[in-house]
């Protein structure tokens, strides 16, 4: 099968099937072999690996993955792409295509069925409109994971990687950094896709920690505190937490926890590190 990373091959295939791009599904197909090689290198796929690919499109990256991995499971929502995938992946017997919505699938069950519950690697050029629910769903679903190597909007990749004191720092940064070590491995311009997205893209690898990097007694509570502190970005941390009725924390308790941590009463949530949020959560 012709390499679909070469633009002419992708264009010919799309014409053959008279394919119409669905904007609502965030369809921007990769047409750059250098970028595809770079993703493979970052994901470090070998024949022992079972790879979950989210949104295979016409199978461009799936072909690269199938060459390297033991097994590939590719989940695609658009049923118009299934006959195309059947053609482009026909020479591989290690690929399973599932026509479903990634956000509705039981991924833990899928990993059990396809990989005997052993950790899988996720590799994808993600549909950008659901980047955060996909990443958070993967971490929170209990699916055993080694790493996630994904193409995302450049700004979102930066948000996942930054620390306190930067404008992009927020709940997503803290959640990602609780579960994994993030590293941006490539910046990718719009001309590497068809059609071209309006935003710049980046490939980021998230390597799952075997143990969280901080000690926290109740992670759900810590994330509720994090969300409340970033919900009202311009407010002080104290007001953010006291105003979040569902947390049910009094001003006195927050003030005394901040004092114990040596933090000012006017500190904002965006100044706290993950360690400090963990400590605050334990104190509260
Ligand atoms: N992997 C292909 C490539 O790199 O050329 C396509 C990437 S494109 C950015 C995103 C793909 O995800 C599209 O094929 C789209 O149809 C699919 N998709 C969108 N929403 C999805 C969902 N909820 N579940 C599964 N696939 C989805």
Coordinates of C-alpha atoms and ligand atoms in Angstrom, one line a residue:
X1 CA 0.0 0.0 0.0
X2 CA 1.3 3.5 -0.9
X3 CA 2.6 5.7 1.9
X4 CA -0.3 8.0 2.8
X5 CA 2.2 10.4 4.4
X6 CA 2.9 11.5 0.8
X7 CA 0.3 14.1 -0.1
X8 CA -0.5 12.9 -3.7
X9 CA -1.4 9.4 -2.3
X10 CA -3.8 10.8 0.3
X11 CA -5.4 13.1 -2.3
X12 CA -5.9 10.2 -4.8
X13 CA -7.5 8.0 -2.1
X14 CA -9.8 10.8 -0.9
X15 CA -10.9 11.3 -4.5
X16 CA -11.4 7.6 -5.2
X17 CA -13.9 7.4 -2.2
X18 CA -15.3 10.9 -2.9
X19 CA -14.6 11.6 0.8
X20 CA -16.1 14.7 2.4
X21 CA -14.2 16.1 5.5
X22 CA -16.4 16.4 8.6
X23 CA -15.5 19.6 10.4
X24 CA -17.5 18.4 13.5
X25 CA -15.1 15.5 13.9
X26 CA -11.9 17.6 13.8
X27 CA -10.6 15.9 10.6
X28 CA -7.2 17.1 9.7
X29 CA -5.2 14.3 8.1
X30 CA -1.4 14.2 8.3
X31 CA 0.5 14.5 5.0
X32 CA 4.1 14.7 6.1
X33 CA 6.4 11.6 6.4
X34 CA 9.0 13.5 8.6
X35 CA 6.3 14.3 11.2
X36 CA 5.0 10.7 11.1
X37 CA 8.6 9.4 11.7
X38 CA 9.1 11.9 14.5
X39 CA 5.9 10.6 16.2
X40 CA 7.1 7.0 15.9
X41 CA 10.4 7.9 17.3
X42 CA 8.9 9.7 20.3
X43 CA 6.4 6.9 21.0
X44 CA 9.2 4.3 21.0
X45 CA 7.0 1.5 19.6
X46 CA 8.3 -2.1 19.5
X47 CA 6.8 -5.5 18.7
X48 CA 5.9 -6.1 22.3
X49 CA 3.5 -3.1 22.3
X50 CA -0.2 -2.9 22.0
X51 CA -1.1 0.5 20.7
X52 CA -4.4 2.3 21.0
X53 CA -4.9 4.8 18.2
X54 CA -7.7 7.4 18.6
X55 CA -9.1 8.6 15.2
X56 CA -7.1 6.7 12.6
X57 CA -8.7 8.8 9.7
X58 CA -7.7 7.1 6.5
X59 CA -5.1 5.0 8.3
X60 CA -1.9 7.1 7.6
X61 CA -0.4 6.7 11.0
X62 CA -2.0 3.3 11.6
X63 CA 0.2 1.9 8.8
X64 CA 3.4 3.3 10.5
X65 CA 2.2 1.8 13.8
X66 CA 1.2 -1.5 12.3
X67 CA 4.8 -1.9 11.0
X68 CA 6.3 -1.4 14.4
X69 CA 3.8 -2.6 17.0
X70 CA 2.7 -6.1 18.0
X71 CA -0.9 -5.0 17.9
X72 CA -2.9 -1.9 17.0
X73 CA -6.4 -1.1 18.0
X74 CA -7.8 1.9 16.1
X75 CA -11.1 3.6 17.2
X76 CA -12.7 5.8 14.5
X77 CA -16.1 7.5 14.9
X78 CA -16.8 8.4 11.3
X79 CA -18.4 5.4 9.6
X80 CA -17.5 6.8 6.1
X81 CA -13.9 6.1 6.9
X82 CA -14.3 2.4 7.7
X83 CA -14.3 1.1 4.1
X84 CA -11.2 3.3 3.4
X85 CA -9.4 1.9 6.5
X86 CA -10.3 -1.6 5.3
X87 CA -8.5 -0.9 2.1
X88 CA -5.5 0.9 3.5
X89 CA -4.9 -1.6 6.3
X90 CA -5.8 -4.7 4.4
X91 CA -2.2 -6.0 4.4
X92 CA -1.9 -6.0 8.2
X93 CA -3.3 -8.8 10.3
X94 CA -2.3 -7.0 13.6
X95 CA -4.8 -4.2 13.3
X96 CA -8.3 -4.0 14.7
X97 CA -10.6 -1.2 13.6
X98 CA -13.5 -0.3 15.9
X99 CA -16.2 2.1 14.6
X100 CA -17.1 3.9 17.8
X101 CA -16.9 7.1 19.9
X102 CA -13.7 7.0 22.0
X103 CA -15.5 8.9 24.8
X104 CA -18.1 6.2 25.0
X105 CA -16.0 3.1 24.9
X106 CA -15.0 1.1 28.0
X107 CA -11.3 1.4 27.6
X108 CA -10.4 -0.7 30.6
X109 CA -12.4 -3.6 29.2
X110 CA -10.8 -3.0 25.7
X111 CA -7.3 -3.2 27.2
X112 CA -8.3 -6.4 29.1
X113 CA -9.6 -8.0 25.9
X114 CA -6.8 -6.9 23.6
X115 CA -3.8 -6.9 25.8
X116 CA -4.6 -9.1 28.8
X117 CA -4.8 -6.0 31.0
X118 CA -1.2 -5.1 30.4
X119 CA -0.3 -1.4 29.8
X120 CA -1.0 0.0 26.4
X121 CA 0.6 2.9 24.5
X122 CA -1.7 5.5 23.1
X123 CA -0.6 7.2 19.9
X124 CA -2.9 9.7 18.0
X125 CA -3.3 12.8 16.0
X126 CA -6.2 13.8 18.2
X127 CA -9.5 15.5 17.2
X128 CA -8.7 18.9 18.9
X129 CA -12.3 19.6 19.9
X130 CA -12.2 16.8 22.5
X131 CA -8.5 16.8 23.5
X132 CA -9.0 17.4 27.3
X133 CA -11.9 14.9 27.8
X134 CA -9.8 12.3 25.9
X135 CA -6.6 12.8 27.9
X136 CA -8.4 13.1 31.3
X137 CA -10.6 10.1 30.4
X138 CA -7.5 8.0 29.7
X139 CA -5.9 8.9 33.0
X140 CA -9.0 8.6 35.1
X141 CA -10.6 5.5 33.5
X142 CA -8.2 3.1 35.1
X143 CA -7.0 1.9 31.7
X144 CA -3.4 0.6 32.2
X145 CA -1.1 3.0 30.3
X146 CA 2.6 3.2 29.5
X147 CA 2.5 6.5 27.6
X148 CA 0.4 8.8 25.5
X149 CA 2.0 10.4 22.4
X150 CA -0.4 12.8 20.7
X151 CA -0.7 15.6 18.3
X152 CA -2.6 18.4 19.9
X153 CA -3.1 22.2 19.4
X154 CA 0.2 23.8 20.3
X155 CA -1.3 26.0 23.0
X156 CA -2.8 23.0 24.7
X157 CA 0.5 21.1 24.6
X158 CA 2.1 24.1 26.3
X159 CA -0.7 24.2 28.9
X160 CA 0.1 20.6 29.7
X161 CA 3.8 21.2 30.2
X162 CA 4.1 24.6 32.0
X163 CA 4.5 25.3 35.8
X164 CA 3.2 28.1 38.0
X165 CA 3.6 31.7 37.1
X166 CA 2.8 31.4 33.4
X167 CA -0.5 32.4 31.8
X168 CA -1.1 28.9 30.4
X169 CA -0.8 27.2 33.8
X170 CA -4.1 25.7 35.0
X171 CA -6.1 22.7 36.1
X172 CA -5.1 20.8 32.9
X173 CA -1.3 21.3 33.7
X174 CA -1.7 20.0 37.2
X175 CA -3.9 17.1 36.3
X176 CA -1.5 16.0 33.5
X177 CA 1.6 16.5 35.7
X178 CA 0.0 14.4 38.5
X179 CA -0.3 11.4 36.3
X180 CA 2.6 11.8 33.8
X181 CA 5.8 13.5 32.8
X182 CA 5.0 15.7 29.8
X183 CA 7.5 16.5 27.1
X184 CA 6.8 18.4 23.9
X185 CA 8.7 16.6 21.2
X186 CA 7.9 18.5 18.0
X187 CA 6.1 21.6 16.8
X188 CA 4.1 21.0 13.6
X189 CA 2.9 23.8 11.2
X190 CA -0.6 23.7 9.6
X191 CA 0.8 22.8 6.1
X192 CA 1.5 19.2 7.4
X193 CA -2.2 18.5 7.3
X194 CA -5.1 18.3 4.8
X195 CA -7.2 20.4 5.3
X196 CA -4.9 22.8 7.1
X197 CA -6.0 23.6 10.7
X198 CA -6.3 27.2 11.7
X199 CA -3.9 26.7 14.7
X200 CA -0.4 25.5 15.2
X201 CA 0.1 21.9 16.5
X202 CA 2.6 20.1 18.6
X203 CA 3.4 16.5 19.5
X204 CA 3.6 15.8 23.2
X205 CA 4.6 12.6 25.0
X206 CA 3.1 11.9 28.4
X207 CA 5.0 9.2 30.2
X208 CA 2.8 7.7 32.9
X209 CA 4.3 7.7 36.5
X210 CA 4.1 4.4 38.3
X211 CA 3.6 6.4 41.5
X212 CA 2.2 10.0 41.6
X213 CA 5.0 12.5 42.2
X214 CA 3.3 13.9 45.3
X215 CA 1.7 12.4 48.4
X216 CA -1.9 13.2 48.5
X217 CA -4.5 11.5 50.8
X218 CA -7.5 12.1 48.5
X219 CA -6.7 12.9 44.9
X220 CA -10.4 13.6 44.0
X221 CA -10.5 16.3 46.8
X222 CA -7.2 17.8 45.6
X223 CA -8.6 18.1 42.0
X224 CA -11.8 19.6 43.3
X225 CA -9.7 22.2 45.1
X226 CA -7.6 22.8 42.0
X227 CA -10.7 23.3 39.9
X228 CA -12.2 25.7 42.4
X229 CA -9.0 27.8 42.6
X230 CA -8.8 28.2 38.8
X231 CA -12.5 28.7 38.2
X232 CA -12.2 32.2 39.4
X233 CA -8.7 33.1 38.2
X234 CA -8.7 36.7 39.3
X235 CA -9.8 35.9 42.8
X236 CA -7.5 35.0 45.6
X237 CA -7.2 31.3 46.5
X238 CA -9.1 31.9 49.8
X239 CA -12.1 33.4 48.0
X240 CA -12.0 30.8 45.2
X241 CA -12.2 27.9 47.8
X242 CA -14.7 29.6 50.1
X243 CA -17.0 30.5 47.2
X244 CA -17.1 26.9 46.0
X245 CA -20.1 25.8 48.0
X246 CA -19.7 22.1 47.2
X247 CA -16.3 22.1 48.9
X248 CA -17.8 23.2 52.2
X249 CA -14.6 24.7 53.6
X250 CA -14.6 27.7 55.9
X251 CA -12.5 30.8 55.5
X252 CA -10.8 30.1 58.9
X253 CA -9.7 26.6 57.8
X254 CA -8.2 27.9 54.5
X255 CA -6.5 30.8 56.3
X256 CA -4.9 28.5 58.9
X257 CA -3.8 26.0 56.2
X258 CA -2.1 28.8 54.2
X259 CA -0.4 30.1 57.4
X260 CA 0.9 26.6 58.1
X261 CA 2.3 26.4 54.6
X262 CA 3.9 29.8 54.9
X263 CA 1.7 31.3 52.1
X264 CA 0.2 34.8 52.0
X265 CA -3.5 35.1 52.5
X266 CA -3.7 37.0 49.2
X267 CA -2.0 34.2 47.2
X268 CA -3.7 33.2 43.9
X269 CA -4.2 29.6 42.8
X270 CA -2.0 30.0 39.8
X271 CA 1.1 30.5 42.1
X272 CA 0.9 27.1 43.7
X273 CA 2.9 24.1 42.6
X274 CA 1.4 20.6 42.5
X275 CA 3.2 19.8 45.8
X276 CA 1.6 22.8 47.4
X277 CA -1.9 21.8 46.2
X278 CA -1.3 18.3 47.5
X279 CA -0.2 19.7 50.9
X280 CA -3.1 22.1 51.0
X281 CA -5.6 19.3 50.2
X282 CA -4.1 17.1 53.0
X283 CA -4.3 20.0 55.5
X284 CA -7.9 20.8 54.6
Ligands
LIG1 N1 -5.0 9.9 12.4 C1 -5.4 10.5 11.2 C2 -4.2 11.3 10.6 O1 -3.3 11.6 11.4 O2 -4.3 11.6 9.5 C3 -6.6 11.4 11.4 C4 -6.5 12.5 12.5 S1 -7.8 13.6 12.6 C5 -7.0 15.0 13.4 C6 -8.9 13.1 13.9 C7 -9.6 11.8 13.7 O3 -10.4 11.5 14.8 C8 -10.6 11.9 12.5 O4 -10.5 10.7 11.7 C9 -12.0 11.9 13.2 O5 -13.0 11.3 12.4 C10 -11.7 11.0 14.4 N2 -12.6 11.3 15.6 C11 -13.2 12.5 15.9 N3 -13.9 12.4 17.0 C12 -13.8 11.1 17.4 C13 -14.3 10.3 18.5 N4 -15.1 10.9 19.5 N5 -14.0 9.0 18.7 C14 -13.2 8.4 17.7 N6 -12.6 9.1 16.7 C15 -12.9 10.4 16.5

